Tab-separated table of C-alpha atoms in Angstrom:
chain	number	residue	atom	x	y	z
A	942	MET	CA	-14.774	76.017	20.514
A	943	LYS	CA	-16.171	74.354	17.382
A	944	ARG	CA	-12.838	74.799	15.569
A	945	TYR	CA	-11.003	73.272	18.561
A	946	CYS	CA	-13.237	70.183	18.495
A	947	LEU	CA	-12.720	69.740	14.772
A	948	PHE	CA	-8.959	69.963	15.294
A	949	LEU	CA	-9.076	67.253	17.980
A	950	LEU	CA	-11.166	65.002	15.754
A	951	SER	CA	-8.662	65.424	12.913
A	952	LEU	CA	-5.777	64.506	15.198
A	953	PHE	CA	-7.698	61.446	16.456
A	954	ALA	CA	-8.442	60.305	12.909
A	955	LEU	CA	-4.819	60.800	11.872
A	956	TYR	CA	-3.624	58.863	14.908
A	957	SER	CA	-6.118	56.058	14.230
A	958	CYS	CA	-4.939	55.739	10.603
A	959	LYS	CA	-1.330	55.547	11.703
A	960	SER	CA	-2.109	52.958	14.362
A	961	LYS	CA	-3.700	50.683	11.766
A	962	VAL	CA	-0.459	50.383	9.723
A	963	GLU	CA	0.891	46.841	10.262
A	964	THR	CA	4.596	46.627	11.005
A	965	ILE	CA	7.027	43.767	11.482
A	966	SER	CA	10.709	43.001	11.882
A	967	PRO	CA	12.413	40.091	10.119
A	968	LYS	CA	13.221	37.185	12.415
A	969	ARG	CA	15.637	34.305	12.411
A	970	GLU	CA	14.084	30.831	12.127
A	971	SER	CA	13.830	27.724	9.941
A	972	ILE	CA	12.185	27.787	6.520
A	973	THR	CA	11.019	24.929	4.375
A	974	GLU	CA	10.636	24.900	0.596
A	975	SER	CA	7.825	22.587	-0.408
A	976	VAL	CA	5.413	21.715	-3.206
A	977	TYR	CA	1.712	21.498	-2.446
A	978	ALA	CA	-0.309	18.549	-3.719
A	979	SER	CA	-3.831	17.324	-3.118
A	980	GLY	CA	-4.789	13.693	-3.320
A	981	ILE	CA	-6.629	10.663	-2.028
A	982	LEU	CA	-5.873	7.462	-0.173
A	983	LYS	CA	-5.868	4.155	-2.016
A	984	SER	CA	-5.317	0.701	-0.657
A	985	LYS	CA	-2.225	-0.988	-2.006
A	986	ASN	CA	-2.931	-2.981	-5.198
A	987	GLN	CA	-6.416	-1.437	-5.338
A	988	TYR	CA	-8.252	-2.118	-8.587
A	989	GLN	CA	-11.725	-2.155	-10.070
A	990	VAL	CA	-13.130	-5.559	-10.989
A	991	PHE	CA	-14.614	-5.699	-14.495
A	992	ALA	CA	-16.688	-8.334	-16.262
A	993	THR	CA	-14.891	-10.248	-19.007
A	994	ILE	CA	-18.042	-10.553	-21.120
A	995	ASN	CA	-21.505	-9.057	-21.384
A	996	GLY	CA	-24.183	-11.047	-19.616
A	997	LEU	CA	-26.339	-11.552	-16.546
A	998	LEU	CA	-24.718	-11.289	-13.109
A	999	GLN	CA	-25.745	-14.719	-11.887
A	1000	LYS	CA	-23.944	-14.892	-8.540
A	1001	VAL	CA	-22.056	-12.605	-6.149
A	1002	PHE	CA	-19.807	-14.749	-3.954
A	1003	VAL	CA	-18.557	-12.011	-1.596
A	1004	SER	CA	-19.804	-9.128	0.538
A	1005	GLU	CA	-18.357	-5.702	1.256
A	1006	GLY	CA	-15.736	-5.947	3.990
A	1007	ASP	CA	-14.817	-9.573	3.241
A	1008	THR	CA	-11.157	-10.523	2.950
A	1009	VAL	CA	-10.275	-12.820	0.056
A	1010	LYS	CA	-7.295	-14.772	-1.210
A	1011	LYS	CA	-5.816	-14.563	-4.681
A	1012	GLY	CA	-7.878	-16.724	-7.044
A	1013	ALA	CA	-11.018	-16.631	-4.906
A	1014	PRO	CA	-14.266	-16.395	-6.958
A	1015	LEU	CA	-15.953	-12.991	-6.769
A	1016	PHE	CA	-18.695	-12.931	-9.418
A	1017	ALA	CA	-20.307	-15.408	-11.826
A	1018	ILE	CA	-21.732	-14.197	-15.140
A	1019	LEU	CA	-24.241	-16.153	-17.195
A	1020	ASN	CA	-23.955	-16.007	-20.989
A	1021	GLU	CA	-26.403	-18.265	-22.858
A	1022	THR	CA	-24.480	-18.164	-26.141
A	1023	SER	CA	-21.280	-19.349	-24.500
A	1024	LYS	CA	-23.186	-22.087	-22.701
A	1025	LEU	CA	-24.564	-23.363	-26.030
A	1026	ASN	CA	-21.099	-23.157	-27.596
A	1027	ARG	CA	-19.724	-25.280	-24.784
A	1028	GLU	CA	-22.477	-27.881	-25.205
A	1029	ASN	CA	-21.842	-28.015	-28.966
A	1030	ALA	CA	-18.131	-28.457	-28.339
A	1031	GLN	CA	-18.839	-31.311	-25.930
A	1032	LEU	CA	-21.036	-33.050	-28.521
A	1033	ALA	CA	-18.371	-32.594	-31.187
A	1034	ALA	CA	-15.719	-34.006	-28.854
A	1035	GLU	CA	-17.887	-37.046	-28.138
A	1036	LEU	CA	-18.560	-37.549	-31.849
A	1037	THR	CA	-14.880	-37.494	-32.795
A	1038	ASP	CA	-13.628	-39.410	-29.767
A	1039	SER	CA	-11.262	-42.203	-30.806
A	1040	LYS	CA	-13.219	-44.779	-28.806
A	1041	SER	CA	-16.436	-43.798	-30.555
A	1042	ASN	CA	-14.785	-44.220	-33.955
A	1043	GLN	CA	-12.960	-47.454	-33.221
A	1044	ALA	CA	-15.638	-49.415	-35.127
A	1045	LYS	CA	-14.729	-47.575	-38.339
A	1046	LEU	CA	-11.092	-48.496	-37.869
A	1047	ASP	CA	-11.964	-52.104	-37.009
A	1048	GLU	CA	-13.915	-52.348	-40.265
A	1049	LEU	CA	-10.887	-51.172	-42.204
A	1050	LEU	CA	-8.653	-53.639	-40.333
A	1051	ILE	CA	-10.976	-56.494	-41.322
A	1052	ASN	CA	-10.764	-55.351	-44.927
A	1053	ILE	CA	-6.959	-55.296	-44.657
A	1054	ASP	CA	-6.974	-58.901	-43.423
A	1055	LEU	CA	-9.232	-59.939	-46.320
A	1056	MET	CA	-7.022	-58.177	-48.866
A	1057	LYS	CA	-3.940	-59.763	-47.323
A	1058	ASP	CA	-5.450	-63.270	-47.432
A	1059	LYS	CA	-6.500	-62.768	-51.053
A	1060	MET	CA	-3.025	-61.507	-51.951
A	1061	LEU	CA	-1.398	-64.551	-50.331
A	1062	ASN	CA	-3.829	-66.888	-52.075
A	1063	ASP	CA	-3.238	-65.237	-55.454
A	1064	SER	CA	0.486	-65.453	-54.804
A	1065	LEU	CA	0.213	-69.228	-54.285
A	1066	LEU	CA	-1.925	-69.643	-57.407
A	1067	MET	CA	0.560	-67.631	-59.448
A	1068	ALA	CA	3.471	-69.691	-58.147
A	1069	ARG	CA	1.600	-72.909	-58.972
A	1070	GLN	CA	0.798	-71.674	-62.479
A	1071	GLN	CA	4.445	-70.686	-63.020
A	1072	ASN	CA	5.524	-74.139	-61.896
A	1073	LEU	CA	3.095	-75.784	-64.361
A	1074	TRP	CA	4.239	-73.465	-67.152
A	1075	SER	CA	7.841	-74.455	-66.501
A	1076	GLN	CA	6.740	-78.065	-67.103
A	1077	ASN	CA	4.992	-77.029	-70.313
A	1078	ILE	CA	1.641	-77.637	-68.683
A	1079	GLY	CA	-1.194	-75.130	-69.005
A	1080	SER	CA	-1.622	-72.111	-71.229
A	1081	LYS	CA	0.135	-68.792	-71.205
A	1082	VAL	CA	-3.224	-67.097	-70.791
A	1083	ASP	CA	-3.749	-68.890	-67.475
A	1084	LEU	CA	-0.253	-67.843	-66.349
A	1085	GLU	CA	-0.817	-64.203	-67.228
A	1086	LYS	CA	-4.222	-64.270	-65.584
A	1087	SER	CA	-2.730	-65.571	-62.311
A	1088	GLN	CA	-0.017	-62.903	-62.451
A	1089	LEU	CA	-2.594	-60.160	-63.035
A	1090	ASN	CA	-4.755	-61.432	-60.169
A	1091	TYR	CA	-1.757	-61.337	-57.837
A	1092	GLN	CA	-0.840	-57.796	-58.871
A	1093	ASN	CA	-4.411	-56.625	-58.352
A	1094	SER	CA	-4.707	-58.240	-54.941
A	1095	ARG	CA	-1.341	-56.789	-53.876
A	1096	THR	CA	-2.473	-53.322	-55.015
A	1097	ASN	CA	-5.758	-53.742	-53.165
A	1098	TYR	CA	-3.889	-54.787	-50.031
A	1099	LYS	CA	-1.650	-51.721	-50.168
A	1100	SER	CA	-4.685	-49.508	-50.799
A	1101	ALA	CA	-6.425	-50.999	-47.764
A	1102	LEU	CA	-3.371	-50.187	-45.627
A	1103	LEU	CA	-3.291	-46.599	-46.929
A	1104	ARG	CA	-7.024	-46.155	-46.322
A	1105	TYR	CA	-6.596	-47.313	-42.744
A	1106	LYS	CA	-3.666	-44.983	-42.077
A	1107	ASP	CA	-5.446	-42.033	-43.698
A	1108	GLN	CA	-8.691	-42.650	-41.816
A	1109	LYS	CA	-6.842	-43.037	-38.517
A	1110	ARG	CA	-4.939	-39.798	-39.154
A	1111	ARG	CA	-8.171	-37.952	-39.995
A	1112	LEU	CA	-9.925	-39.277	-36.901
A	1113	ASP	CA	-6.957	-38.374	-34.671
A	1114	ILE	CA	-6.857	-34.813	-36.046
A	1115	ALA	CA	-10.626	-34.408	-35.697
A	1116	ASP	CA	-10.439	-35.722	-32.131
A	1117	LYS	CA	-7.645	-33.281	-31.231
A	1118	GLN	CA	-9.447	-30.353	-32.873
A	1119	ALA	CA	-12.692	-31.139	-31.080
A	1120	ASN	CA	-10.906	-31.405	-27.738
A	1121	LYS	CA	-9.061	-28.126	-28.363
A	1122	ASN	CA	-12.342	-26.419	-29.173
A	1123	LEU	CA	-13.849	-27.875	-26.015
A	1124	GLN	CA	-10.901	-26.581	-23.964
A	1125	ILE	CA	-11.340	-23.119	-25.496
A	1126	THR	CA	-15.063	-23.006	-24.758
A	1127	LEU	CA	-14.471	-24.275	-21.217
A	1128	LYS	CA	-11.770	-21.613	-20.754
A	1129	ASN	CA	-14.120	-18.937	-22.076
A	1130	GLU	CA	-16.870	-20.167	-19.813
A	1131	GLY	CA	-14.377	-20.188	-16.939
A	1132	ASP	CA	-13.721	-16.508	-17.633
A	1133	PHE	CA	-17.327	-15.876	-16.620
A	1134	THR	CA	-16.309	-16.625	-13.048
A	1135	ILE	CA	-14.402	-13.490	-12.078
A	1136	LYS	CA	-11.638	-14.233	-9.574
A	1137	SER	CA	-9.494	-12.030	-7.357
A	1138	ILE	CA	-6.026	-11.321	-8.730
A	1139	THR	CA	-4.606	-10.498	-5.288
A	1140	ASP	CA	-5.025	-11.114	-1.578
A	1141	GLY	CA	-7.166	-8.277	-0.283
A	1142	LYS	CA	-10.383	-6.816	1.005
A	1143	ILE	CA	-13.694	-6.194	-0.766
A	1144	TYR	CA	-14.226	-2.454	-0.413
A	1145	SER	CA	-17.248	-2.086	-2.661
A	1146	ILE	CA	-19.831	-4.181	-4.532
A	1147	LEU	CA	-21.291	-2.094	-7.353
A	1148	LYS	CA	-23.730	-4.561	-8.947
A	1149	GLU	CA	-26.435	-6.891	-7.655
A	1150	GLU	CA	-27.386	-10.402	-8.711
A	1151	GLY	CA	-29.778	-10.365	-11.649
A	1152	GLU	CA	-28.400	-7.168	-13.187
A	1153	MET	CA	-27.065	-7.078	-16.726
A	1154	VAL	CA	-23.345	-6.271	-16.827
A	1155	ASN	CA	-20.835	-5.434	-19.545
A	1156	THR	CA	-17.085	-5.142	-19.926
A	1157	GLN	CA	-17.146	-1.351	-19.470
A	1158	THR	CA	-18.866	-1.252	-16.070
A	1159	PRO	CA	-16.980	-2.124	-12.838
A	1160	LEU	CA	-18.498	-4.774	-10.593
A	1161	GLY	CA	-16.581	-3.913	-7.441
A	1162	VAL	CA	-13.417	-2.545	-5.836
A	1163	ILE	CA	-10.791	-4.701	-4.151
A	1164	GLY	CA	-7.441	-3.865	-2.564
A	1165	ASP	CA	-5.020	-4.640	0.226
A	1166	ALA	CA	-6.667	-4.952	3.626
A	1167	GLN	CA	-3.843	-3.314	5.614
A	1168	ASP	CA	-1.465	-1.209	3.521
A	1169	PHE	CA	-2.428	2.127	1.955
A	1170	ILE	CA	-0.720	4.523	-0.446
A	1171	LEU	CA	-1.147	8.250	-0.997
A	1172	GLU	CA	-1.997	9.184	-4.572
A	1173	LEU	CA	-0.990	12.829	-5.066
A	1174	GLN	CA	-1.604	15.181	-7.996
A	1175	VAL	CA	1.385	17.458	-8.633
A	1176	ASP	CA	1.108	20.446	-10.970
A	1177	GLU	CA	3.171	20.290	-14.160
A	1178	TYR	CA	5.091	23.419	-13.071
A	1179	ASP	CA	6.334	21.658	-9.936
A	1180	ILE	CA	6.867	18.084	-11.106
A	1181	THR	CA	10.501	18.564	-12.187
A	1182	SER	CA	11.401	19.291	-8.547
A	1183	ILE	CA	9.966	16.004	-7.277
A	1184	ARG	CA	12.253	13.034	-6.631
A	1185	ILE	CA	11.695	9.592	-5.162
A	1186	GLY	CA	12.608	9.586	-1.472
A	1187	LEU	CA	11.540	13.157	-0.691
A	1188	PRO	CA	9.731	13.560	2.655
A	1189	VAL	CA	6.062	14.564	2.696
A	1190	LYS	CA	3.901	16.208	5.368
A	1191	VAL	CA	0.296	15.010	5.149
A	1192	THR	CA	-2.946	16.330	6.643
A	1193	MET	CA	-6.401	14.758	6.378
A	1194	ASP	CA	-9.881	15.993	7.255
A	1195	SER	CA	-10.498	12.658	8.973
A	1196	TYR	CA	-7.592	13.397	11.369
A	1197	LYS	CA	-8.077	17.078	12.173
A	1198	GLY	CA	-5.038	18.852	13.592
A	1199	GLU	CA	-2.648	15.934	12.969
A	1200	VAL	CA	0.289	15.854	10.556
A	1201	PHE	CA	1.649	12.553	9.226
A	1202	ASP	CA	5.026	11.809	7.670
A	1203	ALA	CA	5.300	10.052	4.324
A	1204	VAL	CA	7.902	9.435	1.595
A	1205	ILE	CA	7.627	9.696	-2.200
A	1206	THR	CA	7.826	6.166	-3.670
A	1207	LYS	CA	6.722	6.511	-7.294
A	1208	ILE	CA	6.384	9.171	-10.007
A	1209	ASN	CA	4.127	8.250	-12.912
A	1210	PRO	CA	5.848	8.844	-16.265
A	1211	ILE	CA	2.956	10.651	-17.971
A	1212	MET	CA	0.947	13.826	-17.358
A	1213	ASN	CA	-2.842	13.949	-17.334
A	1214	ASP	CA	-3.807	16.199	-20.259
A	1215	ARG	CA	-7.035	17.339	-18.649
A	1216	SER	CA	-5.843	18.243	-15.163
A	1217	LYS	CA	-2.271	19.171	-16.196
A	1218	THR	CA	-0.983	17.171	-13.251
A	1219	VAL	CA	1.276	14.170	-12.747
A	1220	THR	CA	0.290	11.391	-10.355
A	1221	VAL	CA	2.848	10.794	-7.605
A	1222	GLU	CA	2.616	8.036	-4.996
A	1223	ALA	CA	3.835	8.145	-1.408
A	1224	SER	CA	3.833	5.774	1.562
A	1225	PHE	CA	3.284	6.582	5.227
A	1226	VAL	CA	6.312	6.396	7.512
A	1227	LYS	CA	3.902	5.422	10.301
A	1228	GLN	CA	0.431	4.651	9.043
A	1229	PRO	CA	-2.598	6.018	10.972
A	1230	PRO	CA	-4.617	3.318	12.749
A	1231	SER	CA	-7.821	3.567	10.730
A	1232	LEU	CA	-7.912	4.367	7.015
A	1233	TYR	CA	-10.367	4.004	4.143
A	1234	PRO	CA	-9.921	4.233	0.372
A	1235	ASN	CA	-10.745	7.594	-1.238
A	1236	LEU	CA	-10.212	9.680	1.922
A	1237	THR	CA	-9.060	13.128	0.786
A	1238	LEU	CA	-5.759	14.605	1.881
A	1239	GLU	CA	-3.409	17.526	1.403
A	1240	ALA	CA	0.343	17.187	1.243
A	1241	ASN	CA	3.452	19.332	1.251
A	1242	ILE	CA	6.384	17.656	-0.459
A	1243	ILE	CA	9.543	18.920	1.250
A	1244	LEU	CA	12.203	19.996	-1.257
A	1245	GLN	CA	14.710	21.485	1.219
A	1246	VAL	CA	14.950	22.955	4.730
A	1247	LYS	CA	17.203	25.782	5.975
A	1248	ASP	CA	17.742	26.516	9.666
A	1249	ASN	CA	18.662	29.779	11.400
A	1250	VAL	CA	17.942	32.113	8.480
A	1251	ILE	CA	16.311	35.558	8.353
A	1252	THR	CA	12.694	35.296	7.182
A	1253	LEU	CA	9.880	37.699	6.403
A	1254	PRO	CA	6.186	37.097	5.672
A	1255	ARG	CA	5.688	37.261	1.910
A	1256	LYS	CA	2.852	39.759	2.215
A	1257	PHE	CA	5.449	42.384	3.308
A	1258	ILE	CA	7.445	41.896	0.095
A	1259	LEU	CA	6.551	44.108	-2.843
A	1260	ASN	CA	6.908	42.606	-6.342
A	1261	ASP	CA	9.212	39.902	-4.931
A	1262	HIS	CA	12.146	42.368	-4.675
A	1263	PHE	CA	11.269	45.307	-2.400
A	1264	VAL	CA	10.179	46.155	1.150
A	1265	ILE	CA	8.993	49.416	2.727
A	1266	LYS	CA	10.762	50.574	5.879
A	1267	GLU	CA	9.032	52.360	8.739
A	1268	ASN	CA	10.248	55.744	7.474
A	1269	GLY	CA	8.587	55.094	4.104
A	1270	ASP	CA	11.765	54.314	2.158
A	1271	THR	CA	11.607	51.479	-0.368
A	1272	THR	CA	14.547	49.072	-0.095
A	1273	ALA	CA	15.628	46.369	-2.529
A	1274	ILE	CA	16.098	42.879	-1.120
A	1275	LYS	CA	17.284	39.489	-2.324
A	1276	THR	CA	15.239	36.425	-1.402
A	1277	GLY	CA	16.074	32.738	-1.175
A	1278	LEU	CA	13.776	29.876	-0.222
A	1279	LYS	CA	10.044	30.497	-0.118
A	1280	ASP	CA	7.082	28.659	1.297
A	1281	TYR	CA	3.419	29.520	1.014
A	1282	SER	CA	3.631	32.275	3.695
A	1283	LYS	CA	7.203	33.488	4.129
A	1284	ALA	CA	10.519	33.966	2.326
A	1285	GLU	CA	14.193	33.732	3.215
A	1286	ILE	CA	15.962	37.128	3.145
A	1287	LEU	CA	19.517	36.951	1.812
A	1288	GLU	CA	20.360	40.647	1.419
A	1289	GLY	CA	18.933	44.134	1.961
A	1290	ILE	CA	17.543	44.140	5.521
A	1291	THR	CA	18.365	42.855	8.991
A	1292	GLU	CA	16.449	41.711	12.048
A	1293	LYS	CA	16.672	45.263	13.434
A	1294	ASP	CA	14.728	46.837	10.567
A	1295	ILE	CA	11.062	47.688	11.044
A	1296	LEU	CA	8.957	47.215	7.931
A	1297	ILE	CA	5.418	48.219	7.069
A	1298	LEU	CA	2.839	46.287	5.107
A	1299	PRO	CA	2.522	47.584	1.521
A	1300	LYS	CA	-0.924	48.882	0.600
């Protein structure tokens, strides 16, 4: 009796082991070859706003969620050194202003008139002395003296003209230089008011008024208020298969159970050395109603689709080239397209074959 019970238990165990072997038959269906990529959402034209100079964040003109136009002021930064430079430039511009220096030029003009009058007077005296000398009246010394006086006065007149022209040129140059310097300092000071470079929405304010800021730390994040792009990271082994225009199937944790269609629009021309991935951008065919920057997503970039082909789950394929039939025989097969779970069967088995799962 004991031996009979043991025999029944052995048969039951053997039957149980056999019943646990998973079997399957290939079936005819569609298969899609795709490349997996993870990524995030970004608003179109999204960028981080940086300070143009180190200083104190004096004023924040916007709040998170605000929409702004291109050129709208976002932040004002106070820099005491630049303020002093601007004040110095203003003083220098006032000092060299042509109106402020007109008195110097007027003084030179008066001197020119005096030199001209003296030259004309000396010219008359010389002519009179020459006339007397021609009548044998007067001495040669007086004639030569009148000629020398005229030459000196003419030289002085020309020198006065040159001094005026030179002084005017110097004052004009100084005035232009001072005004240029003032424009530069005003431009630099204008850079302390950070403005939006695009129409968009304020997604984040990262600094508060009164905080010290520098050119390396972002002040906020701004981007398009309506349009979003998908920023995908594609592995270097897959990137050569990616082309602009390929369709993409997208899933997001924020939209559980839904799949969205997108299209590849841009492939960045450089690989990230650290992650060994290339950034690829895609756009929604029909954008979901509510989106936020930095939402995570997963995507399958569709390379090609085949319909009405024989497929088999990849877990039933041994070393990519063999399957095990129900009778235990190992059969060679040839595969075609593959996705993450199944493969196209080109040769070796049919839909009528029953296969077992390799151990």
